[in-house]
Amino acid sequence: MIEWLHLTDTQRRTSLNQAAVKSGVIPVAIEKDWWVTLVLKALFTTPNEGHFIFKGGTSLSKGFGLIERFSEDIDIALSPEAFGKKYKDEPTHRYVKGLKKEGCAFTTGTIIKELAVSLQQTGLDLATIEMFAEAIDPLMRDKDPQTIYVRYRSLFEPHPYLKNEVRIEFGVRSLTEPFETVDIQSLLWQHFPNPIYAEQLSKIRATHPMKTLLEKMFLLHEKFQVINQRQISPEDIKLERGSRHLFDLIRMDDKGIADQLLTDPQFYEKLLLHRRYWIRQKGVDYDKLQPATLNFRPPAEILEVYRADYTTMRAEMIYGKSEDFDSLIQKLNNLNDKINRMVLSSTV
């Protein structure tokens, strides 16, 4: 795989352009995906890879092929066992805060060093990249997730939506189960293979899509609840790129993932209990995350922000089918109604 970097800039651009023609993905995104793939493969050969679970939107596209949307970041669930701690079903706020602090320090002090060694072992010259951890506020050392950046030299002009860096976020507050083993390969190799830069499939552990689906629903509910209750202004919440969550939910529903969730009320209860103790977002009533009151519909005052964001995403990030925004919202409403009818066996 690393041999691709040994080609001339012109040769590499040509390969990216050819892959773009076949895939419908813009060349700069294919370039970034190559770096995401390299980093992901290296990460899962580090000494602590047994404590990692690949999660989030990128796992849906690269791991399971459920969404045809370019996903540029790597989200990792880091097991507390990596630094000698145990997972608890109902931890105290103090315990979670302590784990966040230790997880942040472990990411910044240990994981980044192991990743550097692993990248070097692929044949990458570390002098050609910048790798660093996000700065930590001395007064808030319990940062979670903590982010490691791998910045590379792009072959293209700066892109407004795609930075020439791979973000790897490590969080200690995620459930690590359920998961499956998935195959990982780059879009370049998938759409324009060449023996000059032969690439082997890598098998890594990734969060089950059903968990990703429910986590996205919960995340949106939490974000929108504080807006609906006027506890915070929409201007104070990060909405940029937020429409991707709506798109991902609909694509997963199209592939039957929501129907899987409906047949597993025990998993819903388990994840809701986990979120109640491990997330504890200020201003959120976690009783409202019960199926009957779950609401992941965007509030009216942010619909136009999401509409504009979705328009940009369709042009720059989505390479498969996509409906217009109004149709997307209608499908989201239908999905929300379907979840609202779900019946749990107990009250969490």
CSV table of C-alpha atoms in Angstrom, one decimal:
chain,number,residue,atom,x,y,z
A,1,MET,CA,0.0,0.0,0.0
A,2,ILE,CA,2.7,2.4,1.0
A,3,GLU,CA,4.3,2.1,-2.5
A,4,TRP,CA,1.7,4.5,-3.7
A,5,LEU,CA,3.6,7.3,-2.0
A,6,HIS,CA,6.7,6.4,-4.0
A,7,LEU,CA,5.1,7.4,-7.3
A,8,THR,CA,5.5,10.9,-8.6
A,9,ASP,CA,2.9,13.5,-7.8
A,10,THR,CA,1.6,13.3,-11.4
A,11,GLN,CA,1.3,9.5,-11.3
A,12,ARG,CA,-0.6,9.7,-8.0
A,13,ARG,CA,-3.0,12.4,-9.2
A,14,THR,CA,-3.7,10.3,-12.3
A,15,SER,CA,-4.5,7.2,-10.2
A,16,LEU,CA,-6.8,9.3,-8.0
A,17,ASN,CA,-8.6,10.8,-11.0
A,18,GLN,CA,-9.1,7.4,-12.5
A,19,ALA,CA,-10.6,6.1,-9.2
A,20,ALA,CA,-12.8,9.2,-9.1
A,21,VAL,CA,-14.2,8.4,-12.6
A,22,LYS,CA,-15.1,4.9,-11.6
A,23,SER,CA,-16.4,5.6,-8.1
A,24,GLY,CA,-18.1,9.0,-8.4
A,25,VAL,CA,-16.0,10.3,-5.4
A,26,ILE,CA,-14.0,13.4,-5.9
A,27,PRO,CA,-10.3,12.9,-6.2
A,28,VAL,CA,-9.4,14.9,-3.0
A,29,ALA,CA,-11.7,12.6,-1.0
A,30,ILE,CA,-10.2,9.5,-2.4
A,31,GLU,CA,-6.8,10.9,-1.4
A,32,LYS,CA,-8.0,11.5,2.1
A,33,ASP,CA,-9.6,8.1,2.3
A,34,TRP,CA,-6.2,6.5,1.4
A,35,TRP,CA,-4.7,8.2,4.4
A,36,VAL,CA,-7.7,7.3,6.6
A,37,THR,CA,-7.2,3.7,5.6
A,38,LEU,CA,-3.4,3.7,6.2
A,39,VAL,CA,-3.9,5.2,9.7
A,40,LEU,CA,-6.8,2.8,10.5
A,41,LYS,CA,-4.7,-0.2,9.5
A,42,ALA,CA,-1.7,1.0,11.5
A,43,LEU,CA,-3.8,1.7,14.5
A,44,PHE,CA,-5.1,-1.8,14.6
A,45,THR,CA,-1.6,-3.2,14.6
A,46,THR,CA,-0.5,-1.3,17.8
A,47,PRO,CA,0.0,-3.1,21.1
A,48,ASN,CA,-3.3,-1.8,22.5
A,49,GLU,CA,-5.4,-2.6,19.4
A,50,GLY,CA,-7.3,-5.2,21.4
A,51,HIS,CA,-8.8,-2.4,23.4
A,52,PHE,CA,-10.1,-0.5,20.3
A,53,ILE,CA,-13.5,-0.7,18.6
A,54,PHE,CA,-14.0,1.3,15.3
A,55,LYS,CA,-17.3,3.2,15.5
A,56,GLY,CA,-19.2,6.1,14.0
A,57,GLY,CA,-20.1,7.1,10.5
A,58,THR,CA,-16.8,6.0,8.9
A,59,SER,CA,-17.4,2.5,10.2
A,60,LEU,CA,-20.8,2.4,8.4
A,61,SER,CA,-19.2,3.3,5.1
A,62,LYS,CA,-15.8,1.7,5.2
A,63,GLY,CA,-16.7,-1.3,7.4
A,64,PHE,CA,-20.2,-2.3,6.5
A,65,GLY,CA,-20.9,-0.5,3.2
A,66,LEU,CA,-24.2,0.8,4.5
A,67,ILE,CA,-23.9,4.4,3.5
A,68,GLU,CA,-22.4,5.9,0.3
A,69,ARG,CA,-21.1,9.0,2.0
A,70,PHE,CA,-17.4,9.9,2.3
A,71,SER,CA,-16.6,9.8,6.0
A,72,GLU,CA,-13.3,11.4,6.9
A,73,ASP,CA,-12.7,10.9,10.6
A,74,ILE,CA,-11.9,7.8,12.7
A,75,ASP,CA,-13.9,7.3,15.9
A,76,ILE,CA,-12.5,4.8,18.4
A,77,ALA,CA,-14.2,3.3,21.5
A,78,LEU,CA,-11.3,2.9,23.9
A,79,SER,CA,-11.8,0.3,26.6
A,80,PRO,CA,-10.8,1.5,30.1
A,81,GLU,CA,-9.1,-1.8,30.5
A,82,ALA,CA,-6.3,-0.4,28.3
A,83,PHE,CA,-5.2,1.6,31.4
A,84,GLY,CA,-6.2,-0.9,34.1
A,85,LYS,CA,-9.7,0.2,34.8
A,86,LYS,CA,-13.0,-1.7,34.7
A,87,TYR,CA,-16.3,-0.9,33.0
A,88,LYS,CA,-19.2,-0.4,35.4
A,89,ASP,CA,-22.9,-0.5,34.5
A,90,GLU,CA,-23.9,2.3,36.8
A,91,PRO,CA,-20.8,4.3,37.6
A,92,THR,CA,-20.8,7.5,39.7
A,93,HIS,CA,-20.1,10.8,38.1
A,94,ARG,CA,-16.8,10.9,39.8
A,95,TYR,CA,-15.8,7.5,38.4
A,96,VAL,CA,-16.6,8.5,34.9
A,97,LYS,CA,-14.8,11.8,35.3
A,98,GLY,CA,-11.7,9.9,36.5
A,99,LEU,CA,-11.8,7.5,33.5
A,100,LYS,CA,-12.1,10.4,31.1
A,101,LYS,CA,-9.0,12.0,32.6
A,102,GLU,CA,-7.0,8.8,32.5
A,103,GLY,CA,-8.2,8.0,29.0
A,104,CYS,CA,-7.2,11.4,27.8
A,105,ALA,CA,-3.7,11.0,29.3
A,106,PHE,CA,-3.4,7.5,27.9
A,107,THR,CA,-4.3,8.7,24.4
A,108,THR,CA,-1.9,11.6,24.5
A,109,GLY,CA,1.0,9.8,26.2
A,110,THR,CA,0.8,6.2,25.0
A,111,ILE,CA,-1.4,5.7,21.9
A,112,ILE,CA,0.1,8.4,19.9
A,113,LYS,CA,3.6,6.9,20.4
A,114,GLU,CA,2.4,3.4,19.5
A,115,LEU,CA,0.7,4.8,16.4
A,116,ALA,CA,3.9,6.5,15.3
A,117,VAL,CA,5.8,3.3,15.5
A,118,SER,CA,3.1,1.4,13.7
A,119,LEU,CA,3.0,3.9,10.9
A,120,GLN,CA,6.7,3.8,10.6
A,121,GLN,CA,6.5,0.0,10.3
A,122,THR,CA,4.3,0.4,7.2
A,123,GLY,CA,7.2,2.1,5.5
A,124,LEU,CA,5.9,5.6,6.0
A,125,ASP,CA,8.6,8.3,6.5
A,126,LEU,CA,7.4,10.1,9.6
A,127,ALA,CA,9.2,13.3,8.5
A,128,THR,CA,6.6,13.6,5.7
A,129,ILE,CA,3.7,14.0,8.1
A,130,GLU,CA,2.8,15.9,11.2
A,131,MET,CA,1.2,14.0,14.1
A,132,PHE,CA,0.1,15.6,17.3
A,133,ALA,CA,-2.6,15.4,20.0
A,134,GLU,CA,-5.1,18.1,20.6
A,135,ALA,CA,-4.1,20.6,23.3
A,136,ILE,CA,-5.6,19.9,26.7
A,137,ASP,CA,-6.8,22.7,29.0
A,138,PRO,CA,-4.9,22.3,32.3
A,139,LEU,CA,-8.2,23.0,34.1
A,140,MET,CA,-10.1,20.4,32.1
A,141,ARG,CA,-7.9,17.3,31.9
A,142,ASP,CA,-10.9,15.0,31.6
A,143,LYS,CA,-11.3,15.8,27.9
A,144,ASP,CA,-13.3,13.0,26.2
A,145,PRO,CA,-13.0,12.2,23.4
A,146,GLN,CA,-9.3,13.2,22.9
A,147,THR,CA,-8.1,13.6,19.4
A,148,ILE,CA,-4.9,12.7,17.6
A,149,TYR,CA,-4.2,14.4,14.2
A,150,VAL,CA,-2.2,13.0,11.3
A,151,ARG,CA,-1.6,15.8,8.8
A,152,TYR,CA,-0.3,15.0,5.4
A,153,ARG,CA,0.7,16.9,2.2
A,154,SER,CA,-2.2,16.9,-0.2
A,155,LEU,CA,-1.8,16.8,-3.9
A,156,PHE,CA,-4.6,19.2,-4.3
A,157,GLU,CA,-5.5,22.8,-3.5
A,158,PRO,CA,-7.1,23.3,-0.1
A,159,HIS,CA,-10.7,22.1,0.0
A,160,PRO,CA,-13.4,23.9,2.1
A,161,TYR,CA,-14.9,20.7,3.3
A,162,LEU,CA,-12.0,18.3,3.5
A,163,LYS,CA,-8.9,19.1,5.5
A,164,ASN,CA,-5.6,17.4,4.7
A,165,GLU,CA,-5.5,15.7,8.1
A,166,VAL,CA,-6.9,12.5,9.6
A,167,ARG,CA,-8.7,13.0,13.0
A,168,ILE,CA,-8.7,10.0,15.3
A,169,GLU,CA,-11.0,10.5,18.3
A,170,PHE,CA,-10.6,8.2,21.3
A,171,GLY,CA,-13.4,8.1,23.8
A,172,VAL,CA,-13.8,6.0,27.0
A,173,ARG,CA,-17.5,6.4,27.5
A,174,SER,CA,-18.8,4.0,24.7
A,175,LEU,CA,-20.0,0.5,25.1
A,176,THR,CA,-17.6,-1.8,23.2
A,177,GLU,CA,-20.3,-4.4,22.4
A,178,PRO,CA,-21.8,-5.5,20.2
A,179,PHE,CA,-19.2,-5.5,17.4
A,180,GLU,CA,-18.3,-7.4,14.3
A,181,THR,CA,-15.1,-8.0,12.4
A,182,VAL,CA,-15.0,-6.1,9.1
A,183,ASP,CA,-12.7,-5.9,6.1
A,184,ILE,CA,-11.0,-2.5,5.4
A,185,GLN,CA,-9.5,-1.3,2.1
A,186,SER,CA,-9.0,2.1,0.5
A,187,LEU,CA,-11.3,3.5,-2.2
A,188,LEU,CA,-8.2,3.9,-4.4
A,189,TRP,CA,-7.5,0.1,-4.3
A,190,GLN,CA,-11.2,-0.7,-4.6
A,191,HIS,CA,-11.8,1.3,-7.7
A,192,PHE,CA,-8.3,1.5,-9.4
A,193,PRO,CA,-6.1,-1.3,-8.2
A,194,ASN,CA,-2.6,-1.6,-9.4
A,195,PRO,CA,0.1,-4.1,-8.4
A,196,ILE,CA,2.6,-1.3,-8.0
A,197,TYR,CA,0.8,-0.3,-4.8
A,198,ALA,CA,-0.8,-3.7,-3.9
A,199,GLU,CA,-3.0,-3.5,-0.8
A,200,GLN,CA,-4.1,-6.3,1.6
A,201,LEU,CA,-7.5,-6.4,3.3
A,202,SER,CA,-7.3,-5.7,7.0
A,203,LYS,CA,-9.7,-7.1,9.5
A,204,ILE,CA,-10.7,-4.9,12.4
A,205,ARG,CA,-13.4,-4.8,15.0
A,206,ALA,CA,-16.3,-2.4,14.4
A,207,THR,CA,-19.4,-1.4,16.3
A,208,HIS,CA,-22.5,-3.2,15.2
A,209,PRO,CA,-24.6,-0.8,13.0
A,210,MET,CA,-27.6,-1.2,15.3
A,211,LYS,CA,-25.7,0.4,18.1
A,212,THR,CA,-24.5,3.2,15.8
A,213,LEU,CA,-28.1,3.8,14.7
A,214,LEU,CA,-29.4,4.1,18.2
A,215,GLU,CA,-26.5,6.2,19.4
A,216,LYS,CA,-27.1,8.7,16.5
A,217,MET,CA,-30.8,8.9,17.5
A,218,PHE,CA,-29.9,9.5,21.2
A,219,LEU,CA,-27.3,12.1,20.2
A,220,LEU,CA,-29.8,14.0,18.1
A,221,HIS,CA,-32.5,13.9,20.8
A,222,GLU,CA,-30.0,15.2,23.4
A,223,LYS,CA,-28.9,18.0,21.1
A,224,PHE,CA,-32.4,19.0,20.0
A,225,GLN,CA,-34.0,18.7,23.5
A,226,VAL,CA,-31.9,21.6,24.9
A,227,ILE,CA,-32.9,23.7,21.8
A,228,ASN,CA,-36.6,22.8,22.1
A,229,GLN,CA,-36.6,23.6,25.8
A,230,ARG,CA,-34.9,27.0,25.1
A,231,GLN,CA,-32.0,26.0,27.4
A,232,ILE,CA,-29.5,27.0,24.8
A,233,SER,CA,-29.6,29.0,21.5
A,234,PRO,CA,-29.2,27.1,18.2
A,235,GLU,CA,-26.3,29.5,17.5
A,236,ASP,CA,-24.4,28.0,20.5
A,237,ILE,CA,-24.6,24.4,19.2
A,238,LYS,CA,-22.4,23.0,16.5
A,239,LEU,CA,-24.7,22.4,13.6
A,240,GLU,CA,-22.2,22.3,10.7
A,241,ARG,CA,-22.1,18.9,9.1
A,242,GLY,CA,-24.9,17.8,11.4
A,243,SER,CA,-27.2,16.8,8.5
A,244,ARG,CA,-24.9,13.7,8.0
A,245,HIS,CA,-26.6,12.1,11.0
A,246,LEU,CA,-30.0,12.4,9.4
A,247,PHE,CA,-28.7,11.0,6.1
A,248,ASP,CA,-27.0,8.1,7.9
A,249,LEU,CA,-30.2,7.2,9.9
A,250,ILE,CA,-32.3,7.0,6.7
A,251,ARG,CA,-29.7,4.9,4.8
A,252,MET,CA,-29.5,2.5,7.8
A,253,ASP,CA,-33.3,2.3,7.9
A,254,ASP,CA,-33.3,1.5,4.2
A,255,LYS,CA,-31.0,-1.4,4.9
A,256,GLY,CA,-33.2,-2.8,7.6
A,257,ILE,CA,-31.1,-1.8,10.7
A,258,ALA,CA,-34.0,0.0,12.4
A,259,ASP,CA,-36.1,-3.2,12.0
A,260,GLN,CA,-33.3,-5.1,13.7
A,261,LEU,CA,-33.5,-2.6,16.6
A,262,LEU,CA,-37.2,-3.0,16.9
A,263,THR,CA,-36.8,-6.7,17.6
A,264,ASP,CA,-34.3,-6.2,20.3
A,265,PRO,CA,-35.8,-4.1,23.1
A,266,GLN,CA,-33.3,-5.4,25.6
A,267,PHE,CA,-30.5,-3.8,23.7
A,268,TYR,CA,-32.4,-0.5,23.6
A,269,GLU,CA,-32.7,-0.7,27.4
A,270,LYS,CA,-29.0,-1.5,27.8
A,271,LEU,CA,-27.8,1.4,25.7
A,272,LEU,CA,-30.3,3.8,27.4
A,273,LEU,CA,-29.1,2.8,30.8
A,274,HIS,CA,-25.5,3.2,29.7
A,275,ARG,CA,-26.2,6.7,28.3
A,276,ARG,CA,-27.9,7.8,31.5
A,277,TYR,CA,-24.8,7.0,33.6
A,278,TRP,CA,-22.0,7.6,31.2
A,279,ILE,CA,-23.1,10.7,29.2
A,280,ARG,CA,-25.1,12.7,31.7
A,281,GLN,CA,-25.4,15.7,29.4
A,282,LYS,CA,-26.5,18.8,31.2
A,283,GLY,CA,-30.1,19.8,30.6
A,284,VAL,CA,-31.2,16.4,29.2
A,285,ASP,CA,-34.0,14.5,30.7
A,286,TYR,CA,-33.0,10.9,30.1
A,287,ASP,CA,-36.5,9.6,30.8
A,288,LYS,CA,-37.4,11.2,27.5
A,289,LEU,CA,-35.1,8.8,25.6
A,290,GLN,CA,-37.7,6.1,26.1
A,291,PRO,CA,-39.1,5.0,22.7
A,292,ALA,CA,-42.5,6.7,23.1
A,293,THR,CA,-40.9,10.1,23.7
A,294,LEU,CA,-37.7,9.8,21.7
A,295,ASN,CA,-37.5,12.8,19.3
A,296,PHE,CA,-34.7,13.1,16.8
A,297,ARG,CA,-36.6,15.5,14.4
A,298,PRO,CA,-34.7,18.8,13.9
A,299,PRO,CA,-36.4,21.8,15.5
A,300,ALA,CA,-38.0,24.2,13.1
A,301,GLU,CA,-35.5,27.0,13.9
A,302,ILE,CA,-32.5,25.0,12.6
A,303,LEU,CA,-34.2,23.3,9.5
A,304,GLU,CA,-32.8,25.8,7.1
A,305,VAL,CA,-29.3,25.5,8.6
A,306,TYR,CA,-29.5,21.7,8.0
A,307,ARG,CA,-30.9,22.2,4.6
A,308,ALA,CA,-27.9,24.3,3.5
A,309,ASP,CA,-25.5,21.8,5.2
A,310,TYR,CA,-27.2,18.9,3.4
A,311,THR,CA,-26.9,20.7,0.0
A,312,THR,CA,-23.2,21.0,0.6
A,313,MET,CA,-22.9,17.4,1.7
A,314,ARG,CA,-24.8,16.1,-1.3
A,315,ALA,CA,-22.4,17.9,-3.6
A,316,GLU,CA,-19.1,17.1,-1.8
A,317,MET,CA,-19.5,14.0,0.3
A,318,ILE,CA,-22.4,11.7,-1.0
A,319,TYR,CA,-21.5,9.6,-3.9
A,320,GLY,CA,-24.5,7.3,-3.9
A,321,LYS,CA,-28.2,7.9,-4.0
A,322,SER,CA,-29.7,10.7,-2.0
A,323,GLU,CA,-33.1,12.3,-1.8
A,324,ASP,CA,-33.8,16.0,-1.6
A,325,PHE,CA,-34.0,17.6,1.9
A,326,ASP,CA,-37.7,17.6,2.2
A,327,SER,CA,-37.9,13.9,1.3
A,328,LEU,CA,-35.2,13.2,3.8
A,329,ILE,CA,-37.1,14.9,6.6
A,330,GLN,CA,-40.3,13.1,5.7
A,331,LYS,CA,-38.4,9.7,5.9
A,332,LEU,CA,-36.9,10.8,9.2
A,333,ASN,CA,-40.4,11.6,10.6
A,334,ASN,CA,-41.6,8.1,9.5
A,335,LEU,CA,-38.6,6.5,11.2
A,336,ASN,CA,-39.2,8.5,14.4
A,337,ASP,CA,-42.8,7.4,14.4
A,338,LYS,CA,-41.7,3.8,14.0
A,339,ILE,CA,-39.4,4.0,16.9
A,340,ASN,CA,-42.0,5.7,19.0
A,341,ARG,CA,-44.2,2.6,18.7
A,342,MET,CA,-41.5,0.3,20.1
A,343,VAL,CA,-42.4,-1.3,23.4
A,344,LEU,CA,-39.7,-2.1,26.1
A,345,SER,CA,-40.0,-4.8,28.6
A,346,SER,CA,-39.1,-2.5,31.5
A,347,THR,CA,-38.6,1.2,32.3
A,348,VAL,CA,-34.9,2.1,32.4
